[in-house]
Amino acid sequence: MTLDLRARVRDVPDFPKEGIVFKDVMPLIADPDYFSETIRRLAEWARPREPDLILGAEARGFIFGGALAYALGAGFIAARKPGKLPRETIEATFELEYGTDRLQVHRDAVQPGARVIVLDDVLATGGTAKAKLELVEQLGGVVAGVVFVIELTFLHGRDRLDGYDVHSLIQY
Ligand code: AMP
């Protein structure tokens, strides 16, 4: 039987602000069958791309990214909000609906030439993913792929990731 992952994604209208339909993946993570199937499908796509590292941002990116890295026998590296990482970092700035935000990684997180898969739970406008790609490339890493559990196709985030190998498990 193939699981429809959509059955464990909950729509939350007007969160975190009016007009946004938030895709809540917590039920997917909480269900053992659905969570393992999600990681299995992410790994199936990622494995042939032979990543050394998986990069994810807090907080949901840590959950999926850590599990995916383990499934592949790869390492995991964290992209974090400013001020969270203890050693020297580099950062990338990206646009949010109002204003900008920043993500940082440790300067020594990626060895030059390392193959990195960038992961997030949701591809919306693509700004966050773009920032993570910049971080990998600033450190001399090779982006081996960009993968999402959910893609909100109506926001055309994929257009901002033009030229990269992009995949999502479910689309809305
Ligand atoms: P993006 O617009 O692609 O930069 O998305 C920004 C971040 O917010 C991503 O890390 C997503 O996980 C999250 N996000 C954006 N829109 C949604 C949504 N409708 N539901 C859940 N998470 C979202």
PDB file of C-alpha atoms and ligand atoms in Angstrom:
ATOM      1  CA  MET A   1       0.000   0.000   0.000  1.00  0.00           C
ATOM      2  CA  THR A   2       1.350   3.447  -0.852  1.00  0.00           C
ATOM      3  CA  LEU A   3       0.717   6.098   1.746  1.00  0.00           C
ATOM      4  CA  ASP A   4      -0.647   9.456   0.667  1.00  0.00           C
ATOM      5  CA  LEU A   5       1.542  11.785   2.725  1.00  0.00           C
ATOM      6  CA  ARG A   6      -1.074  14.512   2.352  1.00  0.00           C
ATOM      7  CA  ALA A   7      -3.250  12.603   4.821  1.00  0.00           C
ATOM      8  CA  ARG A   8      -0.919  13.722   7.631  1.00  0.00           C
ATOM      9  CA  VAL A   9      -0.429  17.355   6.605  1.00  0.00           C
ATOM     10  CA  ARG A  10      -2.860  19.657   8.347  1.00  0.00           C
ATOM     11  CA  ASP A  11      -3.960  23.003   6.913  1.00  0.00           C
ATOM     12  CA  VAL A  12      -4.030  25.763   9.510  1.00  0.00           C
ATOM     13  CA  PRO A  13      -5.731  28.864   8.089  1.00  0.00           C
ATOM     14  CA  ASP A  14      -4.490  32.322   9.083  1.00  0.00           C
ATOM     15  CA  PHE A  15      -1.278  31.137  10.779  1.00  0.00           C
ATOM     16  CA  PRO A  16       1.114  32.778  11.509  1.00  0.00           C
ATOM     17  CA  LYS A  17      -0.845  35.669  10.025  1.00  0.00           C
ATOM     18  CA  GLU A  18      -4.111  36.317   8.228  1.00  0.00           C
ATOM     19  CA  GLY A  19      -4.279  35.003   4.669  1.00  0.00           C
ATOM     20  CA  ILE A  20      -1.548  32.353   5.073  1.00  0.00           C
ATOM     21  CA  VAL A  21      -2.583  28.689   5.053  1.00  0.00           C
ATOM     22  CA  PHE A  22       0.106  27.034   7.162  1.00  0.00           C
ATOM     23  CA  LYS A  23       1.016  23.461   6.222  1.00  0.00           C
ATOM     24  CA  ASP A  24       1.479  21.748   9.581  1.00  0.00           C
ATOM     25  CA  VAL A  25       3.688  18.667   9.197  1.00  0.00           C
ATOM     26  CA  MET A  26       3.697  17.753  12.890  1.00  0.00           C
ATOM     27  CA  PRO A  27       1.057  14.987  12.379  1.00  0.00           C
ATOM     28  CA  LEU A  28       3.285  13.520   9.636  1.00  0.00           C
ATOM     29  CA  ILE A  29       6.299  13.501  11.949  1.00  0.00           C
ATOM     30  CA  ALA A  30       4.264  12.074  14.836  1.00  0.00           C
ATOM     31  CA  ASP A  31       2.970   9.078  12.850  1.00  0.00           C
ATOM     32  CA  PRO A  32       5.630   6.329  12.732  1.00  0.00           C
ATOM     33  CA  ASP A  33       4.482   4.889   9.383  1.00  0.00           C
ATOM     34  CA  TYR A  34       4.178   8.244   7.671  1.00  0.00           C
ATOM     35  CA  PHE A  35       7.411   9.620   9.092  1.00  0.00           C
ATOM     36  CA  SER A  36       9.459   6.608   8.029  1.00  0.00           C
ATOM     37  CA  GLU A  37       7.815   6.613   4.592  1.00  0.00           C
ATOM     38  CA  THR A  38       8.656  10.324   4.210  1.00  0.00           C
ATOM     39  CA  ILE A  39      12.305   9.712   5.083  1.00  0.00           C
ATOM     40  CA  ARG A  40      12.385   6.631   2.823  1.00  0.00           C
ATOM     41  CA  ARG A  41      11.151   8.722  -0.145  1.00  0.00           C
ATOM     42  CA  LEU A  42      13.548  11.583   0.564  1.00  0.00           C
ATOM     43  CA  ALA A  43      16.406   9.084   0.801  1.00  0.00           C
ATOM     44  CA  GLU A  44      15.384   7.325  -2.412  1.00  0.00           C
ATOM     45  CA  TRP A  45      15.742  10.614  -4.278  1.00  0.00           C
ATOM     46  CA  ALA A  46      18.844  11.792  -2.447  1.00  0.00           C
ATOM     47  CA  ARG A  47      20.914   8.555  -2.427  1.00  0.00           C
ATOM     48  CA  PRO A  48      21.914   8.525  -6.132  1.00  0.00           C
ATOM     49  CA  ARG A  49      23.052  12.156  -5.769  1.00  0.00           C
ATOM     50  CA  GLU A  50      25.696  10.865  -3.356  1.00  0.00           C
ATOM     51  CA  PRO A  51      25.646  13.601  -0.731  1.00  0.00           C
ATOM     52  CA  ASP A  52      28.334  13.863   1.928  1.00  0.00           C
ATOM     53  CA  LEU A  53      26.167  16.245   3.945  1.00  0.00           C
ATOM     54  CA  ILE A  54      22.548  17.273   4.447  1.00  0.00           C
ATOM     55  CA  LEU A  55      21.905  20.935   5.292  1.00  0.00           C
ATOM     56  CA  GLY A  56      18.714  21.860   7.135  1.00  0.00           C
ATOM     57  CA  ALA A  57      17.516  24.939   8.991  1.00  0.00           C
ATOM     58  CA  GLU A  58      15.731  25.036  12.325  1.00  0.00           C
ATOM     59  CA  ALA A  59      13.412  23.679  13.367  1.00  0.00           C
ATOM     60  CA  ARG A  60      11.627  21.261  11.041  1.00  0.00           C
ATOM     61  CA  GLY A  61      14.683  21.068   8.804  1.00  0.00           C
ATOM     62  CA  PHE A  62      16.566  19.541  11.737  1.00  0.00           C
ATOM     63  CA  ILE A  63      13.985  16.801  12.197  1.00  0.00           C
ATOM     64  CA  PHE A  64      13.752  15.708   8.558  1.00  0.00           C
ATOM     65  CA  GLY A  65      17.389  16.510   7.840  1.00  0.00           C
ATOM     66  CA  GLY A  66      18.781  14.560  10.772  1.00  0.00           C
ATOM     67  CA  ALA A  67      16.715  11.504   9.906  1.00  0.00           C
ATOM     68  CA  LEU A  68      17.626  11.746   6.219  1.00  0.00           C
ATOM     69  CA  ALA A  69      21.337  12.097   6.974  1.00  0.00           C
ATOM     70  CA  TYR A  70      21.176   9.002   9.171  1.00  0.00           C
ATOM     71  CA  ALA A  71      19.289   7.038   6.502  1.00  0.00           C
ATOM     72  CA  LEU A  72      21.963   7.898   3.924  1.00  0.00           C
ATOM     73  CA  GLY A  73      24.993   7.545   6.131  1.00  0.00           C
ATOM     74  CA  ALA A  74      25.691  11.244   5.495  1.00  0.00           C
ATOM     75  CA  GLY A  75      26.492  14.014   7.962  1.00  0.00           C
ATOM     76  CA  PHE A  76      24.106  16.786   8.998  1.00  0.00           C
ATOM     77  CA  ILE A  77      24.884  20.486   9.159  1.00  0.00           C
ATOM     78  CA  ALA A  78      22.690  23.131  10.717  1.00  0.00           C
ATOM     79  CA  ALA A  79      21.695  26.492   9.293  1.00  0.00           C
ATOM     80  CA  ARG A  80      20.586  28.640  12.206  1.00  0.00           C
ATOM     81  CA  LYS A  81      19.191  32.021  13.103  1.00  0.00           C
ATOM     82  CA  PRO A  82      21.894  34.589  13.978  1.00  0.00           C
ATOM     83  CA  GLY A  83      23.522  34.193  17.365  1.00  0.00           C
ATOM     84  CA  LYS A  84      22.799  30.495  17.855  1.00  0.00           C
ATOM     85  CA  LEU A  85      26.002  28.906  16.554  1.00  0.00           C
ATOM     86  CA  PRO A  86      28.963  29.138  18.940  1.00  0.00           C
ATOM     87  CA  ARG A  87      31.904  29.410  16.548  1.00  0.00           C
ATOM     88  CA  GLU A  88      32.801  31.571  13.539  1.00  0.00           C
ATOM     89  CA  THR A  89      29.973  31.701  11.001  1.00  0.00           C
ATOM     90  CA  ILE A  90      29.102  32.988   7.559  1.00  0.00           C
ATOM     91  CA  GLU A  91      25.606  34.212   6.792  1.00  0.00           C
ATOM     92  CA  ALA A  92      23.097  34.816   4.018  1.00  0.00           C
ATOM     93  CA  THR A  93      20.225  37.296   4.028  1.00  0.00           C
ATOM     94  CA  PHE A  94      16.864  36.562   2.457  1.00  0.00           C
ATOM     95  CA  GLU A  95      13.545  38.293   2.021  1.00  0.00           C
ATOM     96  CA  LEU A  96      10.454  37.551   4.007  1.00  0.00           C
ATOM     97  CA  GLU A  97       7.005  38.939   3.394  1.00  0.00           C
ATOM     98  CA  TYR A  98       7.966  41.950   5.481  1.00  0.00           C
ATOM     99  CA  GLY A  99      11.656  42.764   5.777  1.00  0.00           C
ATOM    100  CA  THR A 100      14.539  40.309   5.746  1.00  0.00           C
ATOM    101  CA  ASP A 101      15.936  37.470   7.785  1.00  0.00           C
ATOM    102  CA  ARG A 102      19.339  35.805   8.069  1.00  0.00           C
ATOM    103  CA  LEU A 103      20.699  32.283   8.349  1.00  0.00           C
ATOM    104  CA  GLN A 104      24.175  31.294   9.467  1.00  0.00           C
ATOM    105  CA  VAL A 105      26.362  28.200   9.248  1.00  0.00           C
ATOM    106  CA  HIS A 106      29.716  27.507  10.817  1.00  0.00           C
ATOM    107  CA  ARG A 107      32.563  28.606   8.573  1.00  0.00           C
ATOM    108  CA  ASP A 108      34.098  25.121   8.742  1.00  0.00           C
ATOM    109  CA  ALA A 109      30.809  23.241   8.204  1.00  0.00           C
ATOM    110  CA  VAL A 110      31.498  22.325   4.572  1.00  0.00           C
ATOM    111  CA  GLN A 111      34.819  21.145   3.198  1.00  0.00           C
ATOM    112  CA  PRO A 112      35.536  22.483  -0.316  1.00  0.00           C
ATOM    113  CA  GLY A 113      34.116  20.072  -2.873  1.00  0.00           C
ATOM    114  CA  ALA A 114      31.777  18.336  -0.416  1.00  0.00           C
ATOM    115  CA  ARG A 115      28.441  17.336  -1.930  1.00  0.00           C
ATOM    116  CA  VAL A 116      25.540  18.851  -0.015  1.00  0.00           C
ATOM    117  CA  ILE A 117      21.810  18.256  -0.254  1.00  0.00           C
ATOM    118  CA  VAL A 118      19.762  21.193   0.960  1.00  0.00           C
ATOM    119  CA  LEU A 119      16.474  20.225   2.595  1.00  0.00           C
ATOM    120  CA  ASP A 120      13.405  21.984   3.936  1.00  0.00           C
ATOM    121  CA  ASP A 121       9.888  20.918   4.855  1.00  0.00           C
ATOM    122  CA  VAL A 122       8.111  23.474   2.660  1.00  0.00           C
ATOM    123  CA  LEU A 123       9.103  25.262  -0.556  1.00  0.00           C
ATOM    124  CA  ALA A 124       7.086  28.489  -0.571  1.00  0.00           C
ATOM    125  CA  THR A 125       8.674  31.517  -2.282  1.00  0.00           C
ATOM    126  CA  GLY A 126      12.099  29.854  -2.367  1.00  0.00           C
ATOM    127  CA  GLY A 127      13.905  32.649  -0.535  1.00  0.00           C
ATOM    128  CA  THR A 128      15.006  30.506   2.383  1.00  0.00           C
ATOM    129  CA  ALA A 129      16.256  27.704   0.151  1.00  0.00           C
ATOM    130  CA  LYS A 130      18.158  30.204  -2.011  1.00  0.00           C
ATOM    131  CA  ALA A 131      19.935  31.530   1.082  1.00  0.00           C
ATOM    132  CA  LYS A 132      21.011  28.007   2.039  1.00  0.00           C
ATOM    133  CA  LEU A 133      22.375  27.367  -1.455  1.00  0.00           C
ATOM    134  CA  GLU A 134      24.421  30.549  -1.157  1.00  0.00           C
ATOM    135  CA  LEU A 135      25.858  29.391   2.152  1.00  0.00           C
ATOM    136  CA  VAL A 136      26.913  26.024   0.703  1.00  0.00           C
ATOM    137  CA  GLU A 137      28.532  27.674  -2.309  1.00  0.00           C
ATOM    138  CA  GLN A 138      30.253  30.395  -0.272  1.00  0.00           C
ATOM    139  CA  LEU A 139      32.012  27.583   1.568  1.00  0.00           C
ATOM    140  CA  GLY A 140      33.047  25.863  -1.659  1.00  0.00           C
ATOM    141  CA  GLY A 141      30.541  23.025  -1.374  1.00  0.00           C
ATOM    142  CA  VAL A 142      28.715  21.494  -4.323  1.00  0.00           C
ATOM    143  CA  VAL A 143      24.898  21.564  -4.195  1.00  0.00           C
ATOM    144  CA  ALA A 144      23.998  17.968  -5.028  1.00  0.00           C
ATOM    145  CA  GLY A 145      20.257  18.644  -4.865  1.00  0.00           C
ATOM    146  CA  VAL A 146      17.490  20.569  -3.173  1.00  0.00           C
ATOM    147  CA  VAL A 147      14.628  18.588  -1.666  1.00  0.00           C
ATOM    148  CA  PHE A 148      11.354  19.473   0.060  1.00  0.00           C
ATOM    149  CA  VAL A 149       8.597  17.449   1.625  1.00  0.00           C
ATOM    150  CA  ILE A 150       5.983  19.965   0.390  1.00  0.00           C
ATOM    151  CA  GLU A 151       5.988  22.356  -2.570  1.00  0.00           C
ATOM    152  CA  LEU A 152       3.462  25.194  -2.787  1.00  0.00           C
ATOM    153  CA  THR A 153       3.515  25.352  -6.587  1.00  0.00           C
ATOM    154  CA  PHE A 154       1.324  28.470  -6.798  1.00  0.00           C
ATOM    155  CA  LEU A 155       4.146  30.513  -5.228  1.00  0.00           C
ATOM    156  CA  HIS A 156       6.604  29.491  -7.995  1.00  0.00           C
ATOM    157  CA  GLY A 157       9.523  29.098  -5.587  1.00  0.00           C
ATOM    158  CA  ARG A 158      11.079  26.637  -8.026  1.00  0.00           C
ATOM    159  CA  ASP A 159      11.733  29.520 -10.451  1.00  0.00           C
ATOM    160  CA  ARG A 160      14.166  31.025  -7.932  1.00  0.00           C
ATOM    161  CA  LEU A 161      16.057  27.730  -7.778  1.00  0.00           C
ATOM    162  CA  ASP A 162      16.590  27.612 -11.535  1.00  0.00           C
ATOM    163  CA  GLY A 163      19.660  25.594 -12.513  1.00  0.00           C
ATOM    164  CA  TYR A 164      19.522  23.325  -9.452  1.00  0.00           C
ATOM    165  CA  ASP A 165      18.270  19.761  -9.161  1.00  0.00           C
ATOM    166  CA  VAL A 166      15.014  20.339  -7.236  1.00  0.00           C
ATOM    167  CA  HIS A 167      12.508  17.768  -5.969  1.00  0.00           C
ATOM    168  CA  SER A 168       9.437  17.712  -3.716  1.00  0.00           C
ATOM    169  CA  LEU A 169       7.458  14.758  -2.399  1.00  0.00           C
ATOM    170  CA  ILE A 170       4.022  16.388  -2.441  1.00  0.00           C
ATOM    171  CA  GLN A 171       2.655  19.411  -4.219  1.00  0.00           C
ATOM    172  CA  TYR A 172      -0.244  21.783  -3.600  1.00  0.00           C
TER     173      TYR A 172
HETATM  174  P1  AMP B   1      10.117  30.445   1.573  1.00  0.00           P
HETATM  175  O1  AMP B   1       9.047  31.448   1.255  1.00  0.00           O
HETATM  176  O2  AMP B   1      10.200  29.361   0.523  1.00  0.00           O
HETATM  177  O3  AMP B   1      11.426  31.088   1.835  1.00  0.00           O
HETATM  178  O4  AMP B   1       9.648  29.711   2.892  1.00  0.00           O
HETATM  179  C1  AMP B   1      10.018  30.221   4.114  1.00  0.00           C
HETATM  180  C2  AMP B   1      10.023  29.194   5.206  1.00  0.00           C
HETATM  181  O5  AMP B   1       8.782  29.251   5.844  1.00  0.00           O
HETATM  182  C3  AMP B   1      10.285  27.751   4.807  1.00  0.00           C
HETATM  183  O6  AMP B   1      11.316  27.246   5.650  1.00  0.00           O
HETATM  184  C4  AMP B   1       8.995  27.036   5.056  1.00  0.00           C
HETATM  185  O7  AMP B   1       9.222  25.876   5.822  1.00  0.00           O
HETATM  186  C5  AMP B   1       8.146  28.017   5.836  1.00  0.00           C
HETATM  187  N1  AMP B   1       6.850  28.208   5.204  1.00  0.00           N
HETATM  188  C6  AMP B   1       6.528  29.094   4.263  1.00  0.00           C
HETATM  189  N2  AMP B   1       5.233  29.037   3.933  1.00  0.00           N
HETATM  190  C7  AMP B   1       4.717  28.035   4.679  1.00  0.00           C
HETATM  191  C8  AMP B   1       3.417  27.445   4.800  1.00  0.00           C
HETATM  192  N3  AMP B   1       2.376  27.872   4.071  1.00  0.00           N
HETATM  193  N4  AMP B   1       3.268  26.437   5.666  1.00  0.00           N
HETATM  194  C9  AMP B   1       4.299  25.996   6.415  1.00  0.00           C
HETATM  195  N5  AMP B   1       5.532  26.495   6.356  1.00  0.00           N
HETATM  196  C10 AMP B   1       5.750  27.511   5.493  1.00  0.00           C
END
